PDB file of C-alpha atoms in Angstrom:
ATOM      1  CA  MET R   1     -93.048 144.010 143.095  1.00  0.00           C
ATOM      2  CA  GLN R   2     -96.492 142.417 144.910  1.00  0.00           C
ATOM      3  CA  ASN R   3     -98.712 141.390 142.137  1.00  0.00           C
ATOM      4  CA  LYS R   4    -102.056 143.048 142.893  1.00  0.00           C
ATOM      5  CA  ASP R   5    -104.161 140.670 141.478  1.00  0.00           C
ATOM      6  CA  SER R   6    -102.451 137.747 144.068  1.00  0.00           C
ATOM      7  CA  ILE R   7    -105.161 135.413 145.228  1.00  0.00           C
ATOM      8  CA  LYS R   8    -103.733 136.701 149.061  1.00  0.00           C
ATOM      9  CA  ASN R   9    -104.242 140.120 147.877  1.00  0.00           C
ATOM     10  CA  ILE R  10    -107.221 139.901 146.883  1.00  0.00           C
ATOM     11  CA  LEU R  11    -108.242 138.164 149.927  1.00  0.00           C
ATOM     12  CA  LEU R  12    -107.426 140.845 151.985  1.00  0.00           C
ATOM     13  CA  ILE R  13    -109.055 143.431 149.350  1.00  0.00           C
ATOM     14  CA  GLY R  14    -111.788 141.358 150.183  1.00  0.00           C
ATOM     15  CA  ILE R  15    -111.281 140.920 154.450  1.00  0.00           C
ATOM     16  CA  GLY R  16    -110.959 145.335 154.749  1.00  0.00           C
ATOM     17  CA  LEU R  17    -114.020 145.737 152.939  1.00  0.00           C
ATOM     18  CA  CYS R  18    -116.360 143.004 154.843  1.00  0.00           C
ATOM     19  CA  LEU R  19    -114.421 144.700 158.790  1.00  0.00           C
ATOM     20  CA  VAL R  20    -115.581 148.373 157.103  1.00  0.00           C
ATOM     21  CA  CYS R  21    -118.970 147.444 155.837  1.00  0.00           C
ATOM     22  CA  ALA R  22    -119.462 145.749 159.339  1.00  0.00           C
ATOM     23  CA  ALA R  23    -118.534 148.752 161.134  1.00  0.00           C
ATOM     24  CA  VAL R  24    -120.748 150.752 159.226  1.00  0.00           C
ATOM     25  CA  ILE R  25    -124.012 148.970 160.054  1.00  0.00           C
ATOM     26  CA  SER R  26    -123.199 148.674 163.568  1.00  0.00           C
ATOM     27  CA  ILE R  27    -122.706 152.403 163.815  1.00  0.00           C
ATOM     28  CA  ILE R  28    -125.778 152.940 161.948  1.00  0.00           C
ATOM     29  CA  ALA R  29    -128.189 149.682 163.316  1.00  0.00           C
ATOM     30  CA  VAL R  30    -127.146 151.116 166.742  1.00  0.00           C
ATOM     31  CA  GLY R  31    -128.083 155.278 165.158  1.00  0.00           C
ATOM     32  CA  LEU R  32    -131.498 153.621 164.298  1.00  0.00           C
ATOM     33  CA  LYS R  33    -132.028 151.051 167.715  1.00  0.00           C
ATOM     34  CA  GLU R  34    -131.473 155.304 169.581  1.00  0.00           C
ATOM     35  CA  LEU R  35    -133.840 156.985 167.539  1.00  0.00           C
ATOM     36  CA  GLN R  36    -136.676 153.598 167.007  1.00  0.00           C
ATOM     37  CA  LYS R  37    -136.844 153.766 170.792  1.00  0.00           C
ATOM     38  CA  SER R  38    -137.460 157.624 170.963  1.00  0.00           C
ATOM     39  CA  ASN R  39    -140.571 157.353 168.618  1.00  0.00           C
ATOM     40  CA  ALA R  40    -141.890 154.406 170.676  1.00  0.00           C
ATOM     41  CA  ILE R  41    -141.757 156.396 173.622  1.00  0.00           C
ATOM     42  CA  LEU R  42    -142.721 159.779 171.564  1.00  0.00           C
ATOM     43  CA  ASP R  43    -145.732 157.284 170.235  1.00  0.00           C
ATOM     44  CA  GLN R  44    -146.796 155.900 173.822  1.00  0.00           C
ATOM     45  CA  GLN R  45    -147.126 159.926 175.111  1.00  0.00           C
ATOM     46  CA  LYS R  46    -149.391 160.396 171.507  1.00  0.00           C
ATOM     47  CA  LYS R  47    -151.647 157.642 172.922  1.00  0.00           C
ATOM     48  CA  ILE R  48    -151.705 158.100 176.606  1.00  0.00           C
ATOM     49  CA  VAL R  49    -152.624 162.124 176.116  1.00  0.00           C
ATOM     50  CA  ALA R  50    -155.770 161.070 173.085  1.00  0.00           C
ATOM     51  CA  ALA R  51    -157.149 157.910 175.604  1.00  0.00           C
ATOM     52  CA  ALA R  52    -158.020 160.434 177.790  1.00  0.00           C
ATOM     53  CA  ASP R  53    -158.771 163.125 175.690  1.00  0.00           C
ATOM     54  CA  LEU R  54    -156.539 165.628 176.926  1.00  0.00           C
ATOM     55  CA  LYS R  55    -155.923 168.024 172.986  1.00  0.00           C
ATOM     56  CA  PRO R  56    -158.848 169.448 172.935  1.00  0.00           C
ATOM     57  CA  PHE R  57    -158.083 171.495 176.659  1.00  0.00           C
ATOM     58  CA  TYR R  58    -154.517 172.139 176.353  1.00  0.00           C
ATOM     59  CA  GLY R  59    -153.694 172.290 171.944  1.00  0.00           C
ATOM     60  CA  THR R  60    -151.279 170.093 171.319  1.00  0.00           C
ATOM     61  CA  THR R  61    -149.920 166.467 172.449  1.00  0.00           C
ATOM     62  CA  GLU R  62    -146.857 168.615 173.946  1.00  0.00           C
ATOM     63  CA  ALA R  63    -148.523 170.738 176.360  1.00  0.00           C
ATOM     64  CA  ALA R  64    -151.048 167.600 176.782  1.00  0.00           C
ATOM     65  CA  PHE R  65    -148.489 165.455 178.385  1.00  0.00           C
ATOM     66  CA  ASP R  66    -146.549 167.790 180.309  1.00  0.00           C
ATOM     67  CA  SER R  67    -150.065 167.950 181.959  1.00  0.00           C
ATOM     68  CA  ILE R  68    -149.276 164.831 183.097  1.00  0.00           C
ATOM     69  CA  GLU R  69    -148.103 163.324 186.288  1.00  0.00           C
ATOM     70  CA  GLU R  70    -146.030 160.283 186.238  1.00  0.00           C
ATOM     71  CA  ILE R  71    -146.184 158.296 189.095  1.00  0.00           C
ATOM     72  CA  ILE R  72    -144.913 154.291 190.446  1.00  0.00           C
ATOM     73  CA  ILE R  73    -147.083 152.828 192.373  1.00  0.00           C
ATOM     74  CA  ASP R  74    -146.863 149.415 194.613  1.00  0.00           C
ATOM     75  CA  ILE R  75    -149.931 147.340 192.678  1.00  0.00           C
ATOM     76  CA  GLU R  76    -150.187 144.898 195.568  1.00  0.00           C
ATOM     77  CA  GLU R  77    -150.734 147.349 198.099  1.00  0.00           C
ATOM     78  CA  GLY R  78    -152.357 149.931 196.316  1.00  0.00           C
ATOM     79  CA  LEU R  79    -150.117 152.661 196.658  1.00  0.00           C
ATOM     80  CA  ILE R  80    -148.102 155.594 195.177  1.00  0.00           C
ATOM     81  CA  THR R  81    -143.757 154.710 195.673  1.00  0.00           C
ATOM     82  CA  ASP R  82    -141.054 157.042 195.753  1.00  0.00           C
ATOM     83  CA  ILE R  83    -139.533 155.069 192.570  1.00  0.00           C
ATOM     84  CA  SER R  84    -138.425 157.969 189.885  1.00  0.00           C
ATOM     85  CA  SER R  85    -140.545 157.526 187.449  1.00  0.00           C
ATOM     86  CA  GLU R  86    -137.910 158.059 185.179  1.00  0.00           C
ATOM     87  CA  LYS R  87    -135.635 155.482 185.730  1.00  0.00           C
ATOM     88  CA  TYR R  88    -138.494 152.929 185.361  1.00  0.00           C
ATOM     89  CA  ASP R  89    -138.471 150.525 182.817  1.00  0.00           C
ATOM     90  CA  LEU R  90    -141.395 147.259 182.508  1.00  0.00           C
ATOM     91  CA  SER R  91    -139.486 145.230 179.945  1.00  0.00           C
ATOM     92  CA  LYS R  92    -136.736 145.303 182.319  1.00  0.00           C
ATOM     93  CA  GLU R  93    -139.381 144.640 185.673  1.00  0.00           C
ATOM     94  CA  LEU R  94    -140.590 141.287 184.337  1.00  0.00           C
ATOM     95  CA  LYS R  95    -136.854 140.545 183.612  1.00  0.00           C
ATOM     96  CA  ASP R  96    -136.139 140.203 187.102  1.00  0.00           C
ATOM     97  CA  PRO R  97    -137.566 137.486 188.992  1.00  0.00           C
ATOM     98  CA  SER R  98    -137.656 139.708 192.375  1.00  0.00           C
ATOM     99  CA  ARG R  99    -139.823 142.921 190.638  1.00  0.00           C
ATOM    100  CA  HIS R 100    -142.738 140.264 189.428  1.00  0.00           C
ATOM    101  CA  ILE R 101    -144.674 137.866 190.207  1.00  0.00           C
ATOM    102  CA  VAL R 102    -145.571 134.650 187.982  1.00  0.00           C
ATOM    103  CA  LEU R 103    -148.695 134.419 187.458  1.00  0.00           C
ATOM    104  CA  SER R 104    -151.118 131.099 188.196  1.00  0.00           C
ATOM    105  CA  SER R 105    -153.599 129.943 185.289  1.00  0.00           C
ATOM    106  CA  LEU R 106    -156.370 130.858 187.509  1.00  0.00           C
ATOM    107  CA  GLU R 107    -155.073 134.173 188.092  1.00  0.00           C
ATOM    108  CA  ASP R 108    -153.557 134.485 183.982  1.00  0.00           C
ATOM    109  CA  ILE R 109    -157.622 135.300 182.375  1.00  0.00           C
ATOM    110  CA  ALA R 110    -155.157 138.462 180.749  1.00  0.00           C
ATOM    111  CA  THR R 111    -152.479 135.492 179.432  1.00  0.00           C
ATOM    112  CA  ILE R 112    -150.240 138.091 180.024  1.00  0.00           C
ATOM    113  CA  LYS R 113    -148.046 135.024 182.244  1.00  0.00           C
ATOM    114  CA  LYS R 114    -146.052 138.039 184.758  1.00  0.00           C
ATOM    115  CA  ARG R 115    -147.242 140.832 187.085  1.00  0.00           C
ATOM    116  CA  GLU R 116    -144.976 143.881 187.591  1.00  0.00           C
ATOM    117  CA  ASN R 117    -144.317 144.185 190.790  1.00  0.00           C
ATOM    118  CA  PHE R 118    -144.449 148.191 190.558  1.00  0.00           C
ATOM    119  CA  SER R 119    -146.121 149.545 187.485  1.00  0.00           C
ATOM    120  CA  LYS R 120    -146.037 153.509 186.090  1.00  0.00           C
ATOM    121  CA  VAL R 121    -149.682 155.558 186.233  1.00  0.00           C
ATOM    122  CA  PHE R 122    -150.132 158.727 185.070  1.00  0.00           C
ATOM    123  CA  LEU R 123    -152.394 161.534 185.915  1.00  0.00           C
ATOM    124  CA  GLU R 124    -153.763 164.541 185.129  1.00  0.00           C
ATOM    125  CA  TYR R 125    -154.949 167.221 187.304  1.00  0.00           C
ATOM    126  CA  ARG R 126    -157.153 171.139 186.274  1.00  0.00           C
ATOM    127  CA  GLU R 127    -157.266 173.469 189.333  1.00  0.00           C
ATOM    128  CA  ASP R 128    -155.696 171.192 191.226  1.00  0.00           C
ATOM    129  CA  GLN R 129    -158.641 168.509 191.354  1.00  0.00           C
ATOM    130  CA  LEU R 130    -158.188 164.819 189.804  1.00  0.00           C
ATOM    131  CA  ASN R 131    -159.185 165.494 186.351  1.00  0.00           C
ATOM    132  CA  THR R 132    -157.990 161.409 184.880  1.00  0.00           C
ATOM    133  CA  VAL R 133    -156.449 158.695 185.997  1.00  0.00           C
ATOM    134  CA  ILE R 134    -154.222 156.722 182.511  1.00  0.00           C
ATOM    135  CA  LEU R 135    -153.577 152.582 183.207  1.00  0.00           C
ATOM    136  CA  PRO R 136    -150.839 150.888 181.742  1.00  0.00           C
ATOM    137  CA  VAL R 137    -152.740 147.903 180.241  1.00  0.00           C
ATOM    138  CA  ARG R 138    -152.303 144.552 178.218  1.00  0.00           C
ATOM    139  CA  GLY R 139    -153.334 140.782 177.182  1.00  0.00           C
ATOM    140  CA  TYR R 140    -153.693 138.657 174.719  1.00  0.00           C
ATOM    141  CA  GLY R 141    -155.335 139.352 171.633  1.00  0.00           C
ATOM    142  CA  LEU R 142    -155.136 136.649 168.802  1.00  0.00           C
ATOM    143  CA  TRP R 143    -151.535 136.634 167.605  1.00  0.00           C
ATOM    144  CA  GLY R 144    -149.911 138.192 170.460  1.00  0.00           C
ATOM    145  CA  ILE R 145    -150.251 140.332 173.936  1.00  0.00           C
ATOM    146  CA  LEU R 146    -152.016 143.993 172.797  1.00  0.00           C
ATOM    147  CA  TYR R 147    -149.841 146.624 174.761  1.00  0.00           C
ATOM    148  CA  GLY R 148    -152.729 149.648 175.253  1.00  0.00           C
ATOM    149  CA  TYR R 149    -154.034 152.150 178.255  1.00  0.00           C
ATOM    150  CA  LEU R 150    -156.938 153.262 179.852  1.00  0.00           C
ATOM    151  CA  ALA R 151    -158.812 156.405 180.747  1.00  0.00           C
ATOM    152  CA  ILE R 152    -160.506 156.588 183.078  1.00  0.00           C
ATOM    153  CA  SER R 153    -162.306 160.193 185.050  1.00  0.00           C
ATOM    154  CA  SER R 154    -162.048 161.309 188.607  1.00  0.00           C
ATOM    155  CA  ASP R 155    -165.145 159.081 189.514  1.00  0.00           C
ATOM    156  CA  LEU R 156    -162.408 156.171 188.895  1.00  0.00           C
ATOM    157  CA  ASN R 157    -165.161 154.820 187.328  1.00  0.00           C
ATOM    158  CA  THR R 158    -166.302 156.671 183.712  1.00  0.00           C
ATOM    159  CA  ILE R 159    -164.517 155.155 180.750  1.00  0.00           C
ATOM    160  CA  VAL R 160    -163.435 158.142 179.255  1.00  0.00           C
ATOM    161  CA  GLY R 161    -160.914 156.074 176.179  1.00  0.00           C
ATOM    162  CA  LEU R 162    -158.639 152.731 174.866  1.00  0.00           C
ATOM    163  CA  GLU R 163    -155.070 153.010 173.162  1.00  0.00           C
ATOM    164  CA  PHE R 164    -153.063 150.564 172.070  1.00  0.00           C
ATOM    165  CA  TYR R 165    -149.591 151.604 170.516  1.00  0.00           C
ATOM    166  CA  GLN R 166    -148.365 148.151 170.200  1.00  0.00           C
ATOM    167  CA  HIS R 167    -150.049 144.112 169.311  1.00  0.00           C
ATOM    168  CA  LYS R 168    -150.208 141.266 166.284  1.00  0.00           C
ATOM    169  CA  GLU R 169    -153.713 141.245 165.445  1.00  0.00           C
ATOM    170  CA  THR R 170    -154.634 140.952 162.293  1.00  0.00           C
ATOM    171  CA  PRO R 171    -155.374 144.069 160.065  1.00  0.00           C
ATOM    172  CA  GLY R 172    -159.282 144.184 159.195  1.00  0.00           C
ATOM    173  CA  LEU R 173    -160.264 142.630 161.677  1.00  0.00           C
ATOM    174  CA  GLY R 174    -158.544 142.260 165.441  1.00  0.00           C
ATOM    175  CA  ALA R 175    -156.443 145.745 164.060  1.00  0.00           C
ATOM    176  CA  GLU R 176    -160.263 147.858 165.100  1.00  0.00           C
ATOM    177  CA  VAL R 177    -158.985 148.602 168.064  1.00  0.00           C
ATOM    178  CA  ASP R 178    -156.958 151.219 166.258  1.00  0.00           C
ATOM    179  CA  ASN R 179    -160.520 152.449 163.942  1.00  0.00           C
ATOM    180  CA  PRO R 180    -161.278 155.739 166.187  1.00  0.00           C
ATOM    181  CA  LYS R 181    -164.860 154.413 165.848  1.00  0.00           C
ATOM    182  CA  TRP R 182    -164.452 151.768 167.576  1.00  0.00           C
ATOM    183  CA  LYS R 183    -162.832 153.733 170.090  1.00  0.00           C
ATOM    184  CA  ALA R 184    -165.076 156.371 170.748  1.00  0.00           C
ATOM    185  CA  LEU R 185    -167.665 153.968 171.707  1.00  0.00           C
ATOM    186  CA  TRP R 186    -164.912 153.802 174.640  1.00  0.00           C
ATOM    187  CA  ARG R 187    -166.167 157.141 175.474  1.00  0.00           C
ATOM    188  CA  GLY R 188    -168.716 157.071 178.631  1.00  0.00           C
ATOM    189  CA  LYS R 189    -168.469 153.497 179.048  1.00  0.00           C
ATOM    190  CA  LYS R 190    -168.657 152.445 182.898  1.00  0.00           C
ATOM    191  CA  ILE R 191    -166.393 149.470 184.965  1.00  0.00           C
ATOM    192  CA  TYR R 192    -168.449 148.710 188.397  1.00  0.00           C
ATOM    193  CA  ASP R 193    -171.137 148.531 189.581  1.00  0.00           C
ATOM    194  CA  GLU R 194    -172.503 149.617 192.974  1.00  0.00           C
ATOM    195  CA  ASN R 195    -170.971 145.916 194.046  1.00  0.00           C
ATOM    196  CA  GLY R 196    -167.583 146.986 193.326  1.00  0.00           C
ATOM    197  CA  GLU R 197    -168.225 143.725 190.881  1.00  0.00           C
ATOM    198  CA  ILE R 198    -166.947 144.162 187.200  1.00  0.00           C
ATOM    199  CA  LEU R 199    -169.026 144.208 184.605  1.00  0.00           C
ATOM    200  CA  ILE R 200    -167.138 145.700 181.291  1.00  0.00           C
ATOM    201  CA  LYS R 201    -166.703 143.925 178.232  1.00  0.00           C
ATOM    202  CA  VAL R 202    -167.100 144.198 174.664  1.00  0.00           C
ATOM    203  CA  MET R 203    -169.882 141.667 173.195  1.00  0.00           C
ATOM    204  CA  LYS R 204    -170.558 139.667 170.628  1.00  0.00           C
ATOM    205  CA  GLY R 205    -172.686 141.707 168.167  1.00  0.00           C
ATOM    206  CA  LYS R 206    -173.534 144.952 169.047  1.00  0.00           C
ATOM    207  CA  VAL R 207    -174.401 146.105 172.543  1.00  0.00           C
ATOM    208  CA  ASP R 208    -178.520 147.117 172.605  1.00  0.00           C
ATOM    209  CA  ASN R 209    -178.315 149.966 173.723  1.00  0.00           C
ATOM    210  CA  THR R 210    -182.411 149.827 175.025  1.00  0.00           C
ATOM    211  CA  ASN R 211    -180.434 146.993 177.456  1.00  0.00           C
ATOM    212  CA  GLU R 212    -180.073 148.703 181.425  1.00  0.00           C
ATOM    213  CA  MET R 213    -176.622 146.455 181.095  1.00  0.00           C
ATOM    214  CA  SER R 214    -175.324 147.972 178.114  1.00  0.00           C
ATOM    215  CA  THR R 215    -173.552 151.479 180.292  1.00  0.00           C
ATOM    216  CA  TYR R 216    -170.849 148.811 180.399  1.00  0.00           C
ATOM    217  CA  GLN R 217    -171.240 147.059 177.294  1.00  0.00           C
ATOM    218  CA  VAL R 218    -168.777 147.776 173.577  1.00  0.00           C
ATOM    219  CA  ASP R 219    -169.638 146.590 170.714  1.00  0.00           C
ATOM    220  CA  GLY R 220    -167.486 143.090 169.088  1.00  0.00           C
ATOM    221  CA  LEU R 221    -165.072 143.063 166.737  1.00  0.00           C
ATOM    222  CA  SER R 222    -166.916 141.951 163.447  1.00  0.00           C
ATOM    223  CA  GLY R 223    -164.763 138.796 162.914  1.00  0.00           C
ATOM    224  CA  ALA R 224    -162.750 138.747 165.772  1.00  0.00           C
ATOM    225  CA  THR R 225    -163.570 136.978 168.712  1.00  0.00           C
ATOM    226  CA  LEU R 226    -161.103 136.402 169.721  1.00  0.00           C
ATOM    227  CA  THR R 227    -159.572 139.920 170.317  1.00  0.00           C
ATOM    228  CA  SER R 228    -162.447 140.534 171.624  1.00  0.00           C
ATOM    229  CA  ASN R 229    -162.701 138.700 174.037  1.00  0.00           C
ATOM    230  CA  GLY R 230    -158.838 139.554 174.636  1.00  0.00           C
ATOM    231  CA  VAL R 231    -160.178 142.692 174.898  1.00  0.00           C
ATOM    232  CA  SER R 232    -162.558 142.508 178.273  1.00  0.00           C
ATOM    233  CA  ASN R 233    -159.972 139.883 179.442  1.00  0.00           C
ATOM    234  CA  LEU R 234    -157.433 142.657 179.853  1.00  0.00           C
ATOM    235  CA  LEU R 235    -159.112 144.460 181.323  1.00  0.00           C
ATOM    236  CA  ALA R 236    -160.961 142.389 183.763  1.00  0.00           C
ATOM    237  CA  TYR R 237    -157.197 141.605 185.089  1.00  0.00           C
ATOM    238  CA  TRP R 238    -156.105 145.362 185.037  1.00  0.00           C
ATOM    239  CA  LEU R 239    -159.399 146.777 186.698  1.00  0.00           C
ATOM    240  CA  GLY R 240    -159.828 143.678 189.143  1.00  0.00           C
ATOM    241  CA  ASP R 241    -157.620 142.960 192.561  1.00  0.00           C
ATOM    242  CA  SER R 242    -154.361 141.895 190.937  1.00  0.00           C
ATOM    243  CA  GLY R 243    -154.081 144.742 188.555  1.00  0.00           C
ATOM    244  CA  PHE R 244    -155.174 148.837 190.050  1.00  0.00           C
ATOM    245  CA  LYS R 245    -158.583 148.018 191.932  1.00  0.00           C
ATOM    246  CA  LYS R 246    -156.122 148.933 194.759  1.00  0.00           C
ATOM    247  CA  PHE R 247    -155.480 151.925 193.834  1.00  0.00           C
ATOM    248  CA  LEU R 248    -157.915 153.287 192.786  1.00  0.00           C
ATOM    249  CA  ASN R 249    -159.881 152.452 195.989  1.00  0.00           C
ATOM    250  CA  ASN R 250    -157.690 153.550 197.619  1.00  0.00           C
ATOM    251  CA  LEU R 251    -157.025 157.381 195.066  1.00  0.00           C
ATOM    252  CA  LYS R 252    -161.033 158.158 196.527  1.00  0.00           C
ATOM    253  CA  GLN R 253    -160.740 157.598 199.483  1.00  0.00           C
ATOM    254  CA  GLU R 254    -158.495 159.609 199.283  1.00  0.00           C
ATOM    255  CA  ASN R 255    -160.140 162.454 197.549  1.00  0.00           C
ATOM    256  CA  LEU R 256    -163.517 161.715 198.951  1.00  0.00           C
ATOM    257  CA  ASN R 257    -160.597 163.254 202.320  1.00  0.00           C
ATOM    258  CA  GLY R 258    -160.007 166.134 200.607  1.00  0.00           C
TER     259      GLY R 258
END
């Protein structure tokens, strides 16, 4: 008769318990991973709707997001592609050397290192007329990359809103990019001057509203100069020639041609 208290039996029971626990933990981890992914997508959708200020018009976040058309554009050409938006994954684009470019230090003003060749863009129409364009933007702040969405009105030069859905900025300082009061400052600000030069930027300190340039300026984040500069730099990059400027120009021409 086998001794239940033998070292061999204790080891077998211990190993068995470890295997069972490992299996349970693995199952839970897989389940949580899918849940986390689903929650991340939902949060991004909320930020897209918030940036474009669509909820007051459509009533709910779900209805607002359902009104949005998702497209994939060729950034270099500024043209809409026939690539399915459902299959698009930015992380995969940045891992595949054939689907992104590596930026030089001179080009990389947003400190993102790589820029995808294709990007997802969001368009909201009302009564068959383009109302809002929502662009994904990202750039380095103080501690890491800020990921967000910039919404622009149909004139393709007026900001509707700016929302960040992921960042590592310091609470109470750089993390004030999430402060509703600061986010409200972006509405109505202009991006380009009459020559197409990008003038939008986050200032150091308060904006002087008596200055004619104030329409291109947003108050800086107190105690967070590097984060403020990071926001300015990421907008300068993504609204420039290496970012979405060609697409916006093509879209403007298309609207003019009716």
